[in-house]
PDB file of C-alpha atoms in Angstrom:
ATOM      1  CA  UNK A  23     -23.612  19.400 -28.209  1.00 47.00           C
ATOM      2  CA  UNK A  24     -22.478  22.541 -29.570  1.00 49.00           C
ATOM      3  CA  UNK A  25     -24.782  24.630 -27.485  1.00 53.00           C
ATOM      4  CA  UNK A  26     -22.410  23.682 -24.421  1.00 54.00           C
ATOM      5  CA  UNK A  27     -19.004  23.257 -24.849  1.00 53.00           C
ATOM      6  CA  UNK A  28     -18.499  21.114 -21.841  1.00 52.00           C
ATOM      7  CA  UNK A  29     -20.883  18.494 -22.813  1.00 54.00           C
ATOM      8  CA  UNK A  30     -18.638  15.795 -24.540  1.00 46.00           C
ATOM      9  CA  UNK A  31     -16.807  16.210 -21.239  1.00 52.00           C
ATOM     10  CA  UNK A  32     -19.928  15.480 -19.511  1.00 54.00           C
ATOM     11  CA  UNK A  33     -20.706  12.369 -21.619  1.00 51.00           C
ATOM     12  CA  UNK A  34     -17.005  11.065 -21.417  1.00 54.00           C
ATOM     13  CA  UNK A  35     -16.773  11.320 -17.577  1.00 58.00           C
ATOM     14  CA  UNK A  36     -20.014   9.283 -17.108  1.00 61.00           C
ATOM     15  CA  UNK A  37     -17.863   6.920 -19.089  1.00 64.00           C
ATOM     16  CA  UNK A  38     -16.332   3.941 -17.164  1.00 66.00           C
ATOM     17  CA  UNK A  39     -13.862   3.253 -19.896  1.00 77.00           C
ATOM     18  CA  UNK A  40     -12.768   6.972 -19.250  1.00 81.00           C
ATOM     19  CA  UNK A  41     -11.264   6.398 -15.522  1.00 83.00           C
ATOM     20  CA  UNK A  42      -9.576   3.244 -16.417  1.00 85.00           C
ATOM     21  CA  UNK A  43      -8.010   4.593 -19.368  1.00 87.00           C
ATOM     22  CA  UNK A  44      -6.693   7.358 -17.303  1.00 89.00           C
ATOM     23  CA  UNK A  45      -5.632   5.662 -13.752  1.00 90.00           C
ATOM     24  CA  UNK A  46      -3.568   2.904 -16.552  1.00 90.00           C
ATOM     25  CA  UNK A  47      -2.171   5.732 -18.724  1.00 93.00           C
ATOM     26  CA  UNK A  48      -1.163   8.360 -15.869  1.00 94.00           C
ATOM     27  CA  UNK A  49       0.617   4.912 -13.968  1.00 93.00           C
ATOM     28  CA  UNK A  50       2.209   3.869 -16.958  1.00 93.00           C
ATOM     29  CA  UNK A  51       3.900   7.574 -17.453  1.00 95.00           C
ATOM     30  CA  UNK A  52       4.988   7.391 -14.064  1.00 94.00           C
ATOM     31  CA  UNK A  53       6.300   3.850 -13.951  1.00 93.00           C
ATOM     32  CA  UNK A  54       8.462   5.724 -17.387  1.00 94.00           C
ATOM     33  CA  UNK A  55       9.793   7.928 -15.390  1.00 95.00           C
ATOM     34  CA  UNK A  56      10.587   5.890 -12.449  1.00 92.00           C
ATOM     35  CA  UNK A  57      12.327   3.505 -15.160  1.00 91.00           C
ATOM     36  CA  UNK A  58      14.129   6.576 -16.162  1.00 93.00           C
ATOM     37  CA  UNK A  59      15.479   7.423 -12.772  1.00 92.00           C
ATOM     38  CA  UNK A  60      16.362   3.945 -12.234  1.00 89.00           C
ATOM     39  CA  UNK A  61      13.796   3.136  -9.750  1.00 87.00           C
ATOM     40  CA  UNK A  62      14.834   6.262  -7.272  1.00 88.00           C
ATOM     41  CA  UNK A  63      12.825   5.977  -4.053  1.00 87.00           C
ATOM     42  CA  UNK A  64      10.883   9.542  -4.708  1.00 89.00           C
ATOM     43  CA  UNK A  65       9.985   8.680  -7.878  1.00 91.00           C
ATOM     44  CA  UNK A  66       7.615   6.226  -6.875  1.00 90.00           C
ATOM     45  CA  UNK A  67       4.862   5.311  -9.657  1.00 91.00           C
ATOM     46  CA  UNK A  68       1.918   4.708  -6.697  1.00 89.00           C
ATOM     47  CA  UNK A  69       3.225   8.058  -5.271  1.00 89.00           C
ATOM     48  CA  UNK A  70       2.404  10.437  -8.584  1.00 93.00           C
ATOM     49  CA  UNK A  71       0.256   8.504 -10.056  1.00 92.00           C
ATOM     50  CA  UNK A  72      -1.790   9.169  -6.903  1.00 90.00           C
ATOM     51  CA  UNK A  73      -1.655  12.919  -6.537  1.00 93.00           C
ATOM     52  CA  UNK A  74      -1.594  13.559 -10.246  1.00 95.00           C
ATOM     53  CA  UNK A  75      -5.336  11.729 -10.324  1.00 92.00           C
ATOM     54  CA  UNK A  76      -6.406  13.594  -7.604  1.00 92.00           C
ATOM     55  CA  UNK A  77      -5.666  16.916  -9.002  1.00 94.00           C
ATOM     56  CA  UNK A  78      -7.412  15.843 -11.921  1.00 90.00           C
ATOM     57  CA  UNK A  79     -10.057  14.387  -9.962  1.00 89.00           C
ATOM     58  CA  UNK A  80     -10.357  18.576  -8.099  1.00 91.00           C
ATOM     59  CA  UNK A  81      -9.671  20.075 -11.700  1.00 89.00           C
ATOM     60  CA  UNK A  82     -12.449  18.412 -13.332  1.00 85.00           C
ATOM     61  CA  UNK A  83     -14.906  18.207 -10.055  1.00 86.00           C
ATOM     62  CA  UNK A  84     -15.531  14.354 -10.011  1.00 84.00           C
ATOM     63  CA  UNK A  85     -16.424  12.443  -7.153  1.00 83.00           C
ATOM     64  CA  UNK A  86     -14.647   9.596  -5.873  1.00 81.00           C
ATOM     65  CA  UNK A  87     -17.974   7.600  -6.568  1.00 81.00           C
ATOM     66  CA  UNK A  88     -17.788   8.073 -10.114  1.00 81.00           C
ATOM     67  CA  UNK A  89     -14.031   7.563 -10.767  1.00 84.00           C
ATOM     68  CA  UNK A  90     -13.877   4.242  -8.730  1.00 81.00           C
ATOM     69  CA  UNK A  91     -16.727   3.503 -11.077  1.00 80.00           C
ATOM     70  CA  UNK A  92     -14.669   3.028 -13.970  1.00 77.00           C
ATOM     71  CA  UNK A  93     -10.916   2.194 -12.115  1.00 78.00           C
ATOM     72  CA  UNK A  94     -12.655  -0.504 -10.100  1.00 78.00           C
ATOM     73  CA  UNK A  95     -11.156  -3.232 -12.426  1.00 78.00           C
ATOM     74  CA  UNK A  96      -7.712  -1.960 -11.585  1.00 78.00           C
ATOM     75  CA  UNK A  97      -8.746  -2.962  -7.884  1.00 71.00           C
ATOM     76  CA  UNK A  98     -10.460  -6.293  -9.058  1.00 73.00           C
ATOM     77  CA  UNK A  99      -6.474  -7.194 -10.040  1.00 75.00           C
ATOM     78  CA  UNK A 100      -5.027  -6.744  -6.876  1.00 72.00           C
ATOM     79  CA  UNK A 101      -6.744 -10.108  -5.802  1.00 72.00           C
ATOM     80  CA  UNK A 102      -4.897 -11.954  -9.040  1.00 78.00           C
ATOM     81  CA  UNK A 103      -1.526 -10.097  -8.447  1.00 74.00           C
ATOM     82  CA  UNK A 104      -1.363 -11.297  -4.802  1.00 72.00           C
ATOM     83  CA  UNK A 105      -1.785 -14.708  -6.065  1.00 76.00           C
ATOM     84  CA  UNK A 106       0.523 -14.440  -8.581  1.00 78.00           C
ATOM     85  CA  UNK A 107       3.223 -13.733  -5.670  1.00 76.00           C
ATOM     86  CA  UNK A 108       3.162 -17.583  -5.093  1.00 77.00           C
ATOM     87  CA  UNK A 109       5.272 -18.374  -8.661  1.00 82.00           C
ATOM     88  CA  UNK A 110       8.506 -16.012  -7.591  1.00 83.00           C
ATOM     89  CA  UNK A 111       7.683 -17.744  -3.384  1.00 80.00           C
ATOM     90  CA  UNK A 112       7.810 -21.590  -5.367  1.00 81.00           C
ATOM     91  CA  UNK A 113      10.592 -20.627  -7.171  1.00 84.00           C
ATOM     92  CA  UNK A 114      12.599 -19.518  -4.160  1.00 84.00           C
ATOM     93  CA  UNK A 115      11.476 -21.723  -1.416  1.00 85.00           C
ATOM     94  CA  UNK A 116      14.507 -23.174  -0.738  1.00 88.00           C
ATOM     95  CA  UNK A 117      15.571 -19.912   0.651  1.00 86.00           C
ATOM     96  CA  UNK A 118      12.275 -19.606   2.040  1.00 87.00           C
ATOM     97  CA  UNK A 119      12.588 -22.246   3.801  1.00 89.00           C
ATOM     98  CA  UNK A 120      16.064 -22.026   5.408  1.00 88.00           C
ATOM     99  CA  UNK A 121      14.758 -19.022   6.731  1.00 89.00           C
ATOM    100  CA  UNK A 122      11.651 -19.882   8.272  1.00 91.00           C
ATOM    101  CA  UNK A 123      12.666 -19.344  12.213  1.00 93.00           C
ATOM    102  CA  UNK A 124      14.577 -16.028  11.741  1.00 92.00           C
ATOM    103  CA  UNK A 125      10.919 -14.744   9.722  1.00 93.00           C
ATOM    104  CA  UNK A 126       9.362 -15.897  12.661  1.00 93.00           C
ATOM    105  CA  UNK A 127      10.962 -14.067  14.693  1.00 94.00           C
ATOM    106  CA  UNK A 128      10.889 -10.953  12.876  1.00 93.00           C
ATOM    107  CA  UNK A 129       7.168 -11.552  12.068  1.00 93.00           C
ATOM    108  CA  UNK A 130       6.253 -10.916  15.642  1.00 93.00           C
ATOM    109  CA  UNK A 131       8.932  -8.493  16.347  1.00 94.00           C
ATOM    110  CA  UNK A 132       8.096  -6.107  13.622  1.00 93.00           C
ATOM    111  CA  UNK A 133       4.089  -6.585  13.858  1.00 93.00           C
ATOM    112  CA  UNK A 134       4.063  -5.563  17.294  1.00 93.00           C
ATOM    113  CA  UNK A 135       6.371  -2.920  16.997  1.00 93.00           C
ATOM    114  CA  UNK A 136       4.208  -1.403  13.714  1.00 92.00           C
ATOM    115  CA  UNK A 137       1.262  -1.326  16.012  1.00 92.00           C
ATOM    116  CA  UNK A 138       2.749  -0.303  19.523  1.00 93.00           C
ATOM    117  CA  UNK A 139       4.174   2.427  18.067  1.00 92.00           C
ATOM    118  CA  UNK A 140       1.578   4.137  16.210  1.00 93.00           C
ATOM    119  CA  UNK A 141      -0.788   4.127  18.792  1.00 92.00           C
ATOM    120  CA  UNK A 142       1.485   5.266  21.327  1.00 92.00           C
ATOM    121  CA  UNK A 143       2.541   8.173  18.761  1.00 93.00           C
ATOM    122  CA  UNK A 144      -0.968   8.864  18.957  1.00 92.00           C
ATOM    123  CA  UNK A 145      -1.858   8.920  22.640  1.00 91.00           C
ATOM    124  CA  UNK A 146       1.173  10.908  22.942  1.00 92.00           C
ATOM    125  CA  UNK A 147      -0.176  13.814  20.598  1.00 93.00           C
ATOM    126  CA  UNK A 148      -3.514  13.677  22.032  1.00 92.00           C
ATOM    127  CA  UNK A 149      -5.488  12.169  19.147  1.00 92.00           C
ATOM    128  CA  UNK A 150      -9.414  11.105  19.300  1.00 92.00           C
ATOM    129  CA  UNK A 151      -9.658   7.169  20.504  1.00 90.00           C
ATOM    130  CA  UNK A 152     -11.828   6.957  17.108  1.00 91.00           C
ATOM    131  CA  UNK A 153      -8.674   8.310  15.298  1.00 92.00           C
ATOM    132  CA  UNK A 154      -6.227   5.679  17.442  1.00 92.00           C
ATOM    133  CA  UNK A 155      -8.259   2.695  16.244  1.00 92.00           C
ATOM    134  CA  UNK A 156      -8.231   3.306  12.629  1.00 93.00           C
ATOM    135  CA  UNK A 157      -4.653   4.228  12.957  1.00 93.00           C
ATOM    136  CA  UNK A 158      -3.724   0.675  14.704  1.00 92.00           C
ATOM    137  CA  UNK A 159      -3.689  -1.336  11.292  1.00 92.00           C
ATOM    138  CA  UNK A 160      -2.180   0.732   9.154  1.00 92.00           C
ATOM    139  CA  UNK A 161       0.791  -1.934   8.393  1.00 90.00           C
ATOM    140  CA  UNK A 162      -1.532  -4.080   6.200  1.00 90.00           C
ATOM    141  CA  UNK A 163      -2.952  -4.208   2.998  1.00 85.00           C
ATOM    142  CA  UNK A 164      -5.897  -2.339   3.007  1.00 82.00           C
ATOM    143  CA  UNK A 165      -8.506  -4.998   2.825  1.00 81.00           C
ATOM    144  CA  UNK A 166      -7.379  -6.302   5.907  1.00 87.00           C
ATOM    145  CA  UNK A 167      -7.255  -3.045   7.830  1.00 89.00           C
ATOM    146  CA  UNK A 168     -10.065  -2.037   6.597  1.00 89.00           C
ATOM    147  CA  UNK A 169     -12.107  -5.218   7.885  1.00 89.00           C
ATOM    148  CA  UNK A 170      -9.909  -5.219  11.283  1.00 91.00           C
ATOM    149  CA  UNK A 171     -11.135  -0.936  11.682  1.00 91.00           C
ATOM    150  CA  UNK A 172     -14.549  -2.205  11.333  1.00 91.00           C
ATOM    151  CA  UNK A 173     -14.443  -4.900  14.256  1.00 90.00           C
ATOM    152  CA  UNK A 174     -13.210  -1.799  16.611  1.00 90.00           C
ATOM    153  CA  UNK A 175     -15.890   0.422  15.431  1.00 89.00           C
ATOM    154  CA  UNK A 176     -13.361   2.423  14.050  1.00 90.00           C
ATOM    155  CA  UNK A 177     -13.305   4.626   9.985  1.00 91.00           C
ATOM    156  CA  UNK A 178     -12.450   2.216   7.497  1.00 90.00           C
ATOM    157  CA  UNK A 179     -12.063   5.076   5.423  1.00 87.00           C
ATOM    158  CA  UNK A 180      -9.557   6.890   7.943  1.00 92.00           C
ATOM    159  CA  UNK A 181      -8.133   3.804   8.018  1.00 92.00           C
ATOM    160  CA  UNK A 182      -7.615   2.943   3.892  1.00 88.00           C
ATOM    161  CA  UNK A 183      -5.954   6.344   3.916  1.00 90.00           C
ATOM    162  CA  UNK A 184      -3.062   5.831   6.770  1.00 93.00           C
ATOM    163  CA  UNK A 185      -2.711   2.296   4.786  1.00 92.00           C
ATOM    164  CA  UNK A 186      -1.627   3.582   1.519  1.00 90.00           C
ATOM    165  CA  UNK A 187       0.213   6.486   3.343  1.00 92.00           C
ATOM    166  CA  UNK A 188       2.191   4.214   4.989  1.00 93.00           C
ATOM    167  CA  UNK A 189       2.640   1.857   1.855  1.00 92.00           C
ATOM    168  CA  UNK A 190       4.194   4.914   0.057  1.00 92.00           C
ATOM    169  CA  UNK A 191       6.522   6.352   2.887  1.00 93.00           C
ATOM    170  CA  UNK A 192       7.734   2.844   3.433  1.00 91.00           C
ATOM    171  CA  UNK A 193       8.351   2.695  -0.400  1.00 91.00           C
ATOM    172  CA  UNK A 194      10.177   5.541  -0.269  1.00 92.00           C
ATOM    173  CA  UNK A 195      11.968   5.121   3.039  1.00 92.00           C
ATOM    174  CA  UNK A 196      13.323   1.393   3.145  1.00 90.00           C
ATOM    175  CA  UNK A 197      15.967   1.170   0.424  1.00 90.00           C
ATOM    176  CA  UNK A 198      17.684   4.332   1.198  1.00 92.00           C
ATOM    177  CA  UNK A 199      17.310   3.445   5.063  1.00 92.00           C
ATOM    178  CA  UNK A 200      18.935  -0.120   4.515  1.00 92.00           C
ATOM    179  CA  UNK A 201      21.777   1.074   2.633  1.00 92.00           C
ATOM    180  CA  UNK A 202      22.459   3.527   5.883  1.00 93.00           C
ATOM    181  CA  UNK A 203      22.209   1.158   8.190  1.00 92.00           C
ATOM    182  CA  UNK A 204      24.256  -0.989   6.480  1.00 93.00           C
ATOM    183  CA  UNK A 205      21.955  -4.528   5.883  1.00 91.00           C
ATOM    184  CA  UNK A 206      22.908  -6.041   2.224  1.00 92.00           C
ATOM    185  CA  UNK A 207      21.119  -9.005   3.109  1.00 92.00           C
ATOM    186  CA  UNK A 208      17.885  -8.876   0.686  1.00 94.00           C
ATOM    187  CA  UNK A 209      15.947 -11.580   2.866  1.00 93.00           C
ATOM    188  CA  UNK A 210      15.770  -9.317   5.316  1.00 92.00           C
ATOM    189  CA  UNK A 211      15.462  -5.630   3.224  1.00 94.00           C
ATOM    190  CA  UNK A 212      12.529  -7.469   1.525  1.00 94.00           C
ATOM    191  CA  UNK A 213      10.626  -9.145   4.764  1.00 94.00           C
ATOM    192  CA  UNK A 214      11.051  -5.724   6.205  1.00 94.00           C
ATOM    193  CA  UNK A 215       9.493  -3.959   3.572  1.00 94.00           C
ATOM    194  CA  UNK A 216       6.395  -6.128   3.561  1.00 94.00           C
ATOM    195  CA  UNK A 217       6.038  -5.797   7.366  1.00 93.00           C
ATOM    196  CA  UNK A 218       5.857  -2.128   7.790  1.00 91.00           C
ATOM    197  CA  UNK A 219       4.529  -1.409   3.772  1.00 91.00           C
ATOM    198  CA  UNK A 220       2.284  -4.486   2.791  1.00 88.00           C
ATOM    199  CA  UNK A 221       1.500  -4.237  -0.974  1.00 88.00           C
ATOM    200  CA  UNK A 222       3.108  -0.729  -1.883  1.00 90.00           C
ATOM    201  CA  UNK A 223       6.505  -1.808  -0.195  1.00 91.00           C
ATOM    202  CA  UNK A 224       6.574  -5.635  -1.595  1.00 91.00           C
ATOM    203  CA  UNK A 225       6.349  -3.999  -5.228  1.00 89.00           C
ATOM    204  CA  UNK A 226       9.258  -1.635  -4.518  1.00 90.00           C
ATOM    205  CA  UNK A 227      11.045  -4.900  -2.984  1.00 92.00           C
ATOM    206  CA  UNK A 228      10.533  -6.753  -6.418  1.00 91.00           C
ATOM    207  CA  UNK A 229      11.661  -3.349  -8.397  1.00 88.00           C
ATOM    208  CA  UNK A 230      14.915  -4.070  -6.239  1.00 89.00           C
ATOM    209  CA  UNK A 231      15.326  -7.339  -6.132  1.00 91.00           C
ATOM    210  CA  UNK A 232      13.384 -10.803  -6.631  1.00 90.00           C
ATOM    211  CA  UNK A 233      14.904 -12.215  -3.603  1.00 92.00           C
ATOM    212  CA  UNK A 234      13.341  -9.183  -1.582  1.00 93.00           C
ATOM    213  CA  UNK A 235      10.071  -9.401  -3.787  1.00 92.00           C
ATOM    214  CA  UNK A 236       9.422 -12.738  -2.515  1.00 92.00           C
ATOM    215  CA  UNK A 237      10.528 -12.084   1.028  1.00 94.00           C
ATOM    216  CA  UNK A 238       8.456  -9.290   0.894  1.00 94.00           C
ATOM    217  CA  UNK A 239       4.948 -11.038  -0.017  1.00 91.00           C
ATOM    218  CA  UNK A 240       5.508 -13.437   2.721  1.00 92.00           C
ATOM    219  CA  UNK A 241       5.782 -10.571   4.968  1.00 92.00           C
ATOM    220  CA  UNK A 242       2.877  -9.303   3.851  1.00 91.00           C
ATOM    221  CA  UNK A 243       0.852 -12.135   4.424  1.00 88.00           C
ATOM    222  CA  UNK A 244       1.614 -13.365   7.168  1.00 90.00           C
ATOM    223  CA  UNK A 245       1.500  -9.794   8.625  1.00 92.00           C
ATOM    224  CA  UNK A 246      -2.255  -9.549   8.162  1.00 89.00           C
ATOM    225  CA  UNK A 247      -2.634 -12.635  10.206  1.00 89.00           C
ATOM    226  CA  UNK A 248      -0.875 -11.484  12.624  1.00 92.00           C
ATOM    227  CA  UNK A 249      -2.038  -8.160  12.899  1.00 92.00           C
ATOM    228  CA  UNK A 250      -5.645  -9.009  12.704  1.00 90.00           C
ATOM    229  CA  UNK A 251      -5.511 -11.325  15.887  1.00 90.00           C
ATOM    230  CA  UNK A 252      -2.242  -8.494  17.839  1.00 90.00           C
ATOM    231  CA  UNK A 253      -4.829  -5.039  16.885  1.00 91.00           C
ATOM    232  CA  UNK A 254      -7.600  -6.425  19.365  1.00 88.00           C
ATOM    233  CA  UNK A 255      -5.348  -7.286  22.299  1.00 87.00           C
ATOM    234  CA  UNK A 256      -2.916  -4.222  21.867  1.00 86.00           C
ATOM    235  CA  UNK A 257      -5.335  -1.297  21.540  1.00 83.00           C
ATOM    236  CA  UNK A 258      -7.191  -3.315  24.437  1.00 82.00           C
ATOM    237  CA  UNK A 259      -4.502  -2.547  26.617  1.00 84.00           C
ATOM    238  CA  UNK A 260      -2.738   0.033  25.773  1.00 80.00           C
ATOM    239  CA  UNK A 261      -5.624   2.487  25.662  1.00 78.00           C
ATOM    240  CA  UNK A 262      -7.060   1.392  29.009  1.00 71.00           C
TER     241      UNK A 262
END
């Protein structure tokens, strides 16, 4: 070992235990500092904690293979934590459920709207049919859209990418955009938010308020019905 310098590296990145302790560590120093600024929109823990891991991904030339080799437990928890939405949903279903017809209606609304307009942003700036396809989903959580880019014969992994690119831009986008446009109401701020963000925007909903948490996970759920069943039929027609 102290022929090469580099070599405890070597052994430690090989490590599992290494990428776990560093994806929990680097999103617990920016969830600090988003504490800190009192939740501001651009300073988003999934945001930084995403490009600082990168760079240290490029820095230290480790594939994506290796890190998601160790962080892969952090991704095994996003099954339990989208369970776990349904305590905060019990708790507040009297609200949920005086609201049902109005979520209905903005279910379809904003699902449609999410996918129409993305792929018509895309025809209009000449993008690859290929590219369209794995664009189309991007308003669900990335399971979903992952599995819906496969059934077009799409790239899931184009796909994953505009998901969580779209998660974070929403994150950052929808509180400051509500409190333009003038909508208090956190039933809808929240339902919003889980339309056009899925996971990314329902945890900057609950960072805002529980009301538009819970609002939010419902959005997100039912969007990736709806999505997975609109996709098919939209791209179907409008890229005839």
């Amino acid at each position: 070992m102290s022929d090469n310098p580099f070599s405890l590296w070597v052994y430690l990145s090989q490590s599992p235990l290494l990428w776990l302790t560093v994806t929990l560590l680097t999103y617990a120093v920016t969830d600090a500092v988003s504490l800190k600024t009192r939740r501001h929109p651009l300073a988003n823990p999934v945001l930084h904690s995403l490009w600082i891991i990168g760079a240290f991904l490029l820095l230290t030339n480790t594939s994506y293979t290796t890190y998601f080799a160790g962080a892969q437990f952090v991704h095994f928890l996003l099954g339990p934590a989208t369970v776990a939405l349904a305590v905060p949903l019990y708790e507040n279903r009297k609200r949920v459920a005086a609201a049902v017809l109005p979520m209905l209606v903005a279910l379809a609304v904003g699902s449609l709207t999410a996918i129409v307009s993305v792929v018509l942003l895309a025809r209009a700036f000449g993008l690859p049919r290929e590219v369209i396809l794995s664009l189309a989903p991007k308003s669900v959580t990335a399971g979903v859209a992952m599995g819906i880019s496969e059934s077009l014969h799409a790239d899931p992994s184009l796909t994953a990418v505009s998901v969580i690119l779209t998660g974070i831009m929403g994150a950052i986008i929808v509180t400051p955009l509500m409190n333009f446009t003038g909508i208090t109401d956190f039933r809808g701020r929240g339902f919003a938010a889980g339309i056009a963000a899925h996971g990314i925007g329902t945890a900057r909903a609950f960072q805002v308020d529980e009301v538009a948490g819970v609002f939010a996970g419902i959005a997100m759920s039912l969007n990736a019905l709806v999505t997975s069943l609109l996709v098919p039929l939209a791209v179907t027609y409008l890229l005839r």
